[in-house]
Amino acid sequence: MSTDLATFIRGLPKAELHLHIEGSLEPELMFELAQRNRIALPFDTVEAIRAAYAFSNLQDFLDIYYQGAGVLQTERDFQDLTMAYFRRLHADGGVHAEIFYDPQTHTDRGQPFSVAADGILAGMQQAEDELGVSSKLIMSFLRHLSEEAAFETLKQAEPYLDRFVGVGLDSGEVGHPPSKFANVMKACRERGLLINAHAGEEGPPEYVYEALDILGVDRIDHGNRALEDPALTRRLVDMGITLTVCPLSNLSLCVVRDLKDHPMKRMLDLGLKATCNSDDPAYFGGYLAENYLRTAEALGLTRDDLATLARNSFSGSFLGEAEKAKHIAAVDAYVAASASGTV
Ligand code: ADE
Ligand code: ZN
């Protein structure tokens, strides 16, 4: 008898390529850290926090998200946050993650650069040691701030650059195009960092062009609105650019009205290298496996489609070629075993 879809998804080896670690702060941990650090929260209960998570757009979410991050005060807080995420990922059958964090969210409230960086790196090491889950760290610039502020962050990051695989660009997209960060991203590339940018989440296809042509990105985060432009879509297919797509995030932030309208199936059918990710799972109602499952149910994704998403998550990762091949072989073996009923 074949396994049910949820079981198939949980057993499928997969990587997460779009996860903001601050977005994995569950209300329970938010309360615990607020108590530990004697910080007053504007909510009395976990339920009141969850009730506030009804967003009509990206900015609505960001306002609450930056406020929530205020409870993260010490290296240990960041390590606990990171480890809590990796326990969820491991339970979901995730074996590798490339995670974002926003240094400016923390340094702008007076925290030394080292606190978040050291805490998150310690959590990543603990996840590797205790769970066997590998990971890489990407620091993101907040695009609502200036390019000068991003340069200042890059300067503070100098001692850590060999521990960061890349840089990203996130926060409120509209009005802050990739071109605003052309110079700092060039400086990052010259330092050997790989380049990511959120583009086409709320912003227009032009922002995706800018991410490609001006920043020379290695990966596009989201990319949904690229589908509005057939020439751009063809280019993304021809270049084999990985899109880190986040279905439950898109639903929560009203990028799509219903998961049935989500472009994931269309992306796969067009030959785009789409991956499935959770973005900010504590705020959007689901971790990695839940994103696969609810998208599959809404769009009728086949097990072949799900295996393609899992393979794309490894081929689009920043792992070395041998590691990519090893993980993709594990996906192939799992799919074969699943088809023959041996798992
Ligand atoms: N920061 C955290 N999540 C984000 C998202 N979905 N878009 C832009 N910035 C973010
Ligand atoms: Zn994101």
Tab-separated table of C-alpha atoms and ligand atoms in Angstrom:
chain	number	residue	atom	x	y	z
A	1	MET	CA	0.000	0.000	0.000
A	2	SER	CA	1.370	3.430	-0.829
A	3	THR	CA	2.037	5.894	1.967
A	4	ASP	CA	-0.274	8.869	2.386
A	5	LEU	CA	0.849	12.221	1.040
A	6	ALA	CA	1.867	13.710	4.409
A	7	THR	CA	4.005	10.675	5.210
A	8	PHE	CA	5.550	10.725	1.727
A	9	ILE	CA	6.454	14.414	2.145
A	10	ARG	CA	7.925	13.969	5.606
A	11	GLY	CA	10.147	11.137	4.393
A	12	LEU	CA	11.297	13.014	1.286
A	13	PRO	CA	14.834	14.389	1.823
A	14	LYS	CA	14.693	18.139	1.233
A	15	ALA	CA	16.441	21.437	1.866
A	16	GLU	CA	14.998	24.773	2.920
A	17	LEU	CA	16.446	27.736	0.999
A	18	HIS	CA	14.227	30.595	2.203
A	19	LEU	CA	13.882	30.935	5.952
A	20	HIS	CA	14.311	34.060	8.075
A	21	ILE	CA	15.444	32.808	11.452
A	22	GLU	CA	13.702	35.719	13.207
A	23	GLY	CA	10.530	34.524	11.470
A	24	SER	CA	10.717	31.177	13.280
A	25	LEU	CA	10.147	32.856	16.669
A	26	GLU	CA	7.069	31.048	17.996
A	27	PRO	CA	4.846	33.004	20.437
A	28	GLU	CA	5.710	30.533	23.239
A	29	LEU	CA	9.437	31.232	22.858
A	30	MET	CA	8.711	34.963	22.484
A	31	PHE	CA	7.062	34.890	25.923
A	32	GLU	CA	9.867	32.816	27.432
A	33	LEU	CA	12.537	35.206	26.123
A	34	ALA	CA	10.531	38.266	27.198
A	35	GLN	CA	10.449	36.837	30.733
A	36	ARG	CA	14.100	35.815	30.667
A	37	ASN	CA	15.106	39.326	29.556
A	38	ARG	CA	12.464	41.233	31.554
A	39	ILE	CA	10.921	42.786	28.469
A	40	ALA	CA	7.270	43.862	28.428
A	41	LEU	CA	5.224	42.538	25.491
A	42	PRO	CA	2.112	44.314	24.223
A	43	PHE	CA	0.256	40.948	24.434
A	44	ASP	CA	-0.926	39.023	27.505
A	45	THR	CA	-1.240	35.557	26.022
A	46	VAL	CA	0.098	33.342	23.246
A	47	GLU	CA	-3.429	33.351	21.791
A	48	ALA	CA	-3.437	37.174	21.681
A	49	ILE	CA	-0.160	37.132	19.763
A	50	ARG	CA	-1.496	34.574	17.279
A	51	ALA	CA	-4.671	36.616	16.857
A	52	ALA	CA	-2.520	39.606	15.830
A	53	TYR	CA	-1.075	37.559	12.947
A	54	ALA	CA	-3.719	38.554	10.406
A	55	PHE	CA	-1.907	40.455	7.697
A	56	SER	CA	-3.153	42.199	4.586
A	57	ASN	CA	0.264	42.832	3.063
A	58	LEU	CA	4.019	42.546	3.612
A	59	GLN	CA	4.351	45.792	5.610
A	60	ASP	CA	1.592	44.746	8.051
A	61	PHE	CA	3.634	41.651	8.820
A	62	LEU	CA	7.002	43.422	8.984
A	63	ASP	CA	5.751	45.876	11.629
A	64	ILE	CA	4.875	42.996	13.993
A	65	TYR	CA	7.891	40.906	13.022
A	66	TYR	CA	10.483	43.602	13.839
A	67	GLN	CA	8.716	44.265	17.137
A	68	GLY	CA	8.780	40.543	18.062
A	69	ALA	CA	12.517	40.320	17.375
A	70	GLY	CA	13.084	42.760	20.243
A	71	VAL	CA	12.986	39.885	22.769
A	72	LEU	CA	16.206	38.458	21.257
A	73	GLN	CA	18.881	39.907	23.536
A	74	THR	CA	21.697	37.443	24.115
A	75	GLU	CA	23.731	34.910	22.156
A	76	ARG	CA	21.879	32.178	24.026
A	77	ASP	CA	18.507	33.590	22.871
A	78	PHE	CA	19.653	33.397	19.245
A	79	GLN	CA	21.083	29.913	19.744
A	80	ASP	CA	17.811	28.680	21.319
A	81	LEU	CA	15.793	30.251	18.497
A	82	THR	CA	18.004	28.630	15.867
A	83	MET	CA	17.936	25.208	17.508
A	84	ALA	CA	14.136	25.352	17.874
A	85	TYR	CA	13.892	25.900	14.107
A	86	PHE	CA	16.233	23.036	13.294
A	87	ARG	CA	14.239	20.636	15.515
A	88	ARG	CA	11.151	21.490	13.438
A	89	LEU	CA	13.054	21.128	10.185
A	90	HIS	CA	14.462	17.760	11.232
A	91	ALA	CA	10.980	16.518	12.227
A	92	ASP	CA	9.806	17.573	8.744
A	93	GLY	CA	12.495	15.552	6.972
A	94	GLY	CA	14.671	18.564	6.183
A	95	VAL	CA	18.370	17.717	5.971
A	96	HIS	CA	19.892	21.082	4.992
A	97	ALA	CA	18.937	24.759	5.328
A	98	GLU	CA	20.286	28.081	4.077
A	99	ILE	CA	18.943	30.621	6.515
A	100	PHE	CA	18.690	34.409	6.484
A	101	TYR	CA	19.088	36.810	9.337
A	102	ASP	CA	18.839	40.599	9.431
A	103	PRO	CA	21.821	42.071	11.360
A	104	GLN	CA	20.383	45.594	11.181
A	105	THR	CA	17.218	44.560	13.075
A	106	HIS	CA	19.514	43.884	16.016
A	107	THR	CA	22.361	46.393	15.651
A	108	ASP	CA	19.848	49.241	15.183
A	109	ARG	CA	18.611	48.590	18.737
A	110	GLY	CA	22.144	48.886	20.098
A	111	GLN	CA	23.170	45.238	20.042
A	112	PRO	CA	26.780	44.443	19.049
A	113	PHE	CA	26.996	42.703	15.633
A	114	SER	CA	28.569	39.645	17.273
A	115	VAL	CA	25.543	38.733	19.463
A	116	ALA	CA	23.157	37.548	16.735
A	117	ALA	CA	25.931	36.201	14.493
A	118	ASP	CA	27.635	34.134	17.217
A	119	GLY	CA	24.332	32.879	18.635
A	120	ILE	CA	22.936	31.759	15.268
A	121	LEU	CA	26.249	30.145	14.241
A	122	ALA	CA	26.307	28.269	17.575
A	123	GLY	CA	22.752	27.015	16.943
A	124	MET	CA	23.717	25.863	13.449
A	125	GLN	CA	26.691	23.942	14.858
A	126	GLN	CA	24.478	22.362	17.535
A	127	ALA	CA	21.982	21.278	14.853
A	128	GLU	CA	24.776	19.688	12.842
A	129	ASP	CA	26.148	17.880	15.926
A	130	GLU	CA	22.871	16.731	17.469
A	131	LEU	CA	20.566	16.298	14.465
A	132	GLY	CA	22.960	15.844	11.548
A	133	VAL	CA	21.291	18.763	9.725
A	134	SER	CA	23.709	20.941	7.723
A	135	SER	CA	23.245	24.646	7.121
A	136	LYS	CA	24.650	27.872	5.724
A	137	LEU	CA	24.074	31.457	6.847
A	138	ILE	CA	23.095	34.442	4.691
A	139	MET	CA	23.043	37.954	6.128
A	140	SER	CA	20.398	40.193	4.610
A	141	PHE	CA	20.313	43.932	4.194
A	142	LEU	CA	17.076	45.725	5.051
A	143	ARG	CA	16.056	47.431	1.825
A	144	HIS	CA	13.943	50.129	3.534
A	145	LEU	CA	17.243	51.428	4.967
A	146	SER	CA	19.918	53.187	2.919
A	147	GLU	CA	22.747	51.675	0.891
A	148	GLU	CA	25.113	53.551	3.199
A	149	ALA	CA	23.646	51.638	6.167
A	150	ALA	CA	24.183	48.374	4.253
A	151	PHE	CA	27.846	49.344	3.699
A	152	GLU	CA	28.182	49.976	7.451
A	153	THR	CA	26.738	46.505	8.124
A	154	LEU	CA	29.176	44.955	5.650
A	155	LYS	CA	32.010	46.661	7.532
A	156	GLN	CA	30.797	45.236	10.842
A	157	ALA	CA	30.500	41.809	9.200
A	158	GLU	CA	34.140	41.707	8.014
A	159	PRO	CA	35.341	39.324	10.793
A	160	TYR	CA	32.470	36.923	9.932
A	161	LEU	CA	32.580	36.881	6.162
A	162	ASP	CA	34.190	33.446	5.919
A	163	ARG	CA	31.206	32.056	7.885
A	164	PHE	CA	28.553	33.653	5.662
A	165	VAL	CA	27.826	31.969	2.340
A	166	GLY	CA	26.082	35.016	0.921
A	167	VAL	CA	24.072	38.161	1.351
A	168	GLY	CA	20.410	38.858	0.763
A	169	LEU	CA	18.025	41.766	0.353
A	170	ASP	CA	14.724	41.765	2.227
A	171	SER	CA	12.086	43.900	4.006
A	172	GLY	CA	9.562	46.179	2.267
A	173	GLU	CA	10.069	45.709	-1.460
A	174	VAL	CA	7.963	48.313	-3.233
A	175	GLY	CA	9.828	51.623	-3.560
A	176	HIS	CA	13.168	49.973	-2.754
A	177	PRO	CA	14.355	48.351	-6.001
A	178	PRO	CA	17.451	46.161	-6.219
A	179	SER	CA	19.297	48.972	-8.065
A	180	LYS	CA	19.340	50.943	-4.781
A	181	PHE	CA	21.906	48.380	-3.537
A	182	ALA	CA	24.021	47.995	-6.694
A	183	ASN	CA	27.267	49.236	-5.138
A	184	VAL	CA	27.112	47.330	-1.877
A	185	MET	CA	26.145	44.088	-3.618
A	186	LYS	CA	29.123	44.536	-5.970
A	187	ALA	CA	31.365	44.935	-2.927
A	188	CYS	CA	29.851	41.764	-1.437
A	189	ARG	CA	30.481	39.805	-4.629
A	190	GLU	CA	34.106	41.020	-4.659
A	191	ARG	CA	34.424	39.555	-1.147
A	192	GLY	CA	33.287	36.147	-2.425
A	193	LEU	CA	29.709	36.261	-1.138
A	194	LEU	CA	26.870	34.810	-3.203
A	195	ILE	CA	24.003	37.186	-3.943
A	196	ASN	CA	20.310	36.706	-3.138
A	197	ALA	CA	17.480	39.195	-3.405
A	198	HIS	CA	13.788	39.106	-2.606
A	199	ALA	CA	12.214	40.227	-5.872
A	200	GLY	CA	8.770	39.921	-7.407
A	201	GLU	CA	7.047	39.165	-4.087
A	202	GLU	CA	5.064	42.419	-4.115
A	203	GLY	CA	7.368	44.290	-6.485
A	204	PRO	CA	6.955	44.318	-10.284
A	205	PRO	CA	8.802	42.205	-12.890
A	206	GLU	CA	11.216	45.156	-13.389
A	207	TYR	CA	12.657	44.432	-9.947
A	208	VAL	CA	13.410	40.852	-11.029
A	209	TYR	CA	15.192	42.210	-14.133
A	210	GLU	CA	17.204	44.515	-11.880
A	211	ALA	CA	18.107	41.650	-9.555
A	212	LEU	CA	19.446	39.719	-12.548
A	213	ASP	CA	21.036	42.525	-14.558
A	214	ILE	CA	22.260	44.933	-11.886
A	215	LEU	CA	22.930	42.696	-8.880
A	216	GLY	CA	23.824	39.535	-10.835
A	217	VAL	CA	21.944	37.398	-8.319
A	218	ASP	CA	22.652	33.719	-7.781
A	219	ARG	CA	19.108	33.119	-6.537
A	220	ILE	CA	15.790	34.984	-6.525
A	221	ASP	CA	13.673	34.874	-3.381
A	222	HIS	CA	9.957	34.553	-4.281
A	223	GLY	CA	9.889	35.695	-7.939
A	224	ASN	CA	6.120	35.190	-8.274
A	225	ARG	CA	5.505	38.322	-10.310
A	226	ALA	CA	8.108	37.327	-12.914
A	227	LEU	CA	5.316	35.211	-14.409
A	228	GLU	CA	3.588	38.411	-15.550
A	229	ASP	CA	6.347	38.802	-18.156
A	230	PRO	CA	6.785	35.873	-20.594
A	231	ALA	CA	10.215	37.073	-21.784
A	232	LEU	CA	11.457	37.293	-18.198
A	233	THR	CA	10.020	33.866	-17.422
A	234	ARG	CA	11.859	32.392	-20.446
A	235	ARG	CA	15.062	34.031	-19.300
A	236	LEU	CA	14.773	32.583	-15.795
A	237	VAL	CA	14.172	29.143	-17.315
A	238	ASP	CA	17.122	29.470	-19.721
A	239	MET	CA	19.443	30.704	-16.961
A	240	GLY	CA	18.282	27.947	-14.606
A	241	ILE	CA	17.817	30.514	-11.843
A	242	THR	CA	16.430	29.029	-8.646
A	243	LEU	CA	13.312	30.673	-7.219
A	244	THR	CA	12.782	30.220	-3.497
A	245	VAL	CA	8.995	30.225	-3.452
A	246	CYS	CA	6.997	30.407	-0.193
A	247	PRO	CA	3.352	29.365	-0.646
A	248	LEU	CA	1.979	29.819	2.899
A	249	SER	CA	3.771	33.171	3.148
A	250	ASN	CA	2.169	34.221	-0.139
A	251	LEU	CA	-1.223	33.246	1.248
A	252	SER	CA	-0.723	35.049	4.598
A	253	LEU	CA	0.538	38.246	2.961
A	254	CYS	CA	-2.223	38.233	0.327
A	255	VAL	CA	0.200	37.764	-2.588
A	256	VAL	CA	-2.345	35.102	-3.602
A	257	ARG	CA	-5.999	35.100	-2.538
A	258	ASP	CA	-6.245	31.340	-2.225
A	259	LEU	CA	-3.649	28.558	-2.381
A	260	LYS	CA	-5.596	27.226	-5.362
A	261	ASP	CA	-4.407	30.376	-7.206
A	262	HIS	CA	-0.769	29.819	-6.272
A	263	PRO	CA	1.622	29.735	-9.275
A	264	MET	CA	3.754	26.820	-8.006
A	265	LYS	CA	2.309	24.234	-10.435
A	266	ARG	CA	2.555	26.697	-13.318
A	267	MET	CA	6.169	27.436	-12.396
A	268	LEU	CA	7.069	23.738	-12.506
A	269	ASP	CA	5.185	23.181	-15.767
A	270	LEU	CA	7.024	26.131	-17.351
A	271	GLY	CA	10.363	24.588	-16.392
A	272	LEU	CA	11.241	27.193	-13.762
A	273	LYS	CA	13.539	25.919	-11.041
A	274	ALA	CA	11.076	26.488	-8.217
A	275	THR	CA	11.632	25.376	-4.647
A	276	CYS	CA	9.154	25.238	-1.747
A	277	ASN	CA	9.991	27.054	1.498
A	278	SER	CA	8.434	28.471	4.661
A	279	ASP	CA	9.830	32.073	4.851
A	280	ASP	CA	8.617	33.000	8.379
A	281	PRO	CA	6.875	29.846	9.607
A	282	ALA	CA	5.958	31.072	13.108
A	283	TYR	CA	3.945	33.873	11.501
A	284	PHE	CA	2.552	32.121	8.423
A	285	GLY	CA	1.188	28.926	9.940
A	286	GLY	CA	3.468	26.199	8.689
A	287	TYR	CA	6.990	24.836	8.468
A	288	LEU	CA	8.576	23.136	5.475
A	289	ALA	CA	6.483	19.951	5.257
A	290	GLU	CA	3.256	21.897	5.767
A	291	ASN	CA	4.180	24.140	2.828
A	292	TYR	CA	4.731	21.081	0.611
A	293	LEU	CA	1.527	19.392	1.807
A	294	ARG	CA	-0.902	22.299	1.604
A	295	THR	CA	0.469	23.343	-1.791
A	296	ALA	CA	0.200	19.768	-3.081
A	297	GLU	CA	-3.388	19.462	-1.828
A	298	ALA	CA	-4.452	22.840	-3.237
A	299	LEU	CA	-2.840	22.400	-6.650
A	300	GLY	CA	-2.952	18.636	-7.094
A	301	LEU	CA	0.831	18.332	-7.214
A	302	THR	CA	1.929	14.780	-8.007
A	303	ARG	CA	4.624	12.862	-6.158
A	304	ASP	CA	6.817	13.529	-9.194
A	305	ASP	CA	6.224	17.271	-8.749
A	306	LEU	CA	7.118	17.012	-5.053
A	307	ALA	CA	10.282	15.068	-5.877
A	308	THR	CA	11.188	17.780	-8.427
A	309	LEU	CA	10.790	20.434	-5.716
A	310	ALA	CA	13.044	18.407	-3.411
A	311	ARG	CA	15.687	17.885	-6.151
A	312	ASN	CA	15.524	21.608	-6.975
A	313	SER	CA	16.121	22.431	-3.308
A	314	PHE	CA	19.463	20.649	-3.490
A	315	SER	CA	20.541	21.632	-7.009
A	316	GLY	CA	19.658	25.265	-6.171
A	317	SER	CA	21.489	25.197	-2.855
A	318	PHE	CA	24.935	26.648	-2.205
A	319	LEU	CA	26.325	23.203	-1.359
A	320	GLY	CA	29.289	21.800	-3.309
A	321	GLU	CA	28.609	19.622	-6.349
A	322	ALA	CA	29.417	16.323	-4.583
A	323	GLU	CA	27.034	17.101	-1.720
A	324	LYS	CA	24.291	18.146	-4.128
A	325	ALA	CA	24.704	14.863	-6.017
A	326	LYS	CA	24.596	12.843	-2.790
A	327	HIS	CA	21.329	14.464	-1.670
A	328	ILE	CA	19.719	14.168	-5.105
A	329	ALA	CA	20.638	10.462	-5.178
A	330	ALA	CA	18.895	10.134	-1.791
A	331	VAL	CA	15.748	11.748	-3.249
A	332	ASP	CA	15.866	9.348	-6.221
A	333	ALA	CA	16.333	6.346	-3.919
A	334	TYR	CA	13.447	7.465	-1.701
A	335	VAL	CA	11.108	7.977	-4.651
A	336	ALA	CA	12.019	4.534	-6.073
A	337	ALA	CA	11.531	2.834	-2.700
A	338	SER	CA	8.253	4.665	-2.200
A	339	ALA	CA	6.973	3.611	-5.642
A	340	SER	CA	7.832	-0.038	-4.948
A	341	GLY	CA	6.146	0.114	-1.551
A	342	THR	CA	9.284	-0.561	0.485
A	343	VAL	CA	8.999	2.634	2.562
B	1	ADE	N1	11.614	39.561	5.939
B	1	ADE	C1	11.105	38.455	6.489
B	1	ADE	N2	10.217	37.891	5.658
B	1	ADE	C2	10.169	38.654	4.538
B	1	ADE	C3	9.444	38.596	3.329
B	1	ADE	N3	8.563	37.627	3.059
B	1	ADE	N4	9.643	39.564	2.417
B	1	ADE	C4	10.508	40.543	2.668
B	1	ADE	N5	11.200	40.648	3.791
B	1	ADE	C5	11.044	39.713	4.729
B	2	ZN	ZN	11.591	36.090	2.792
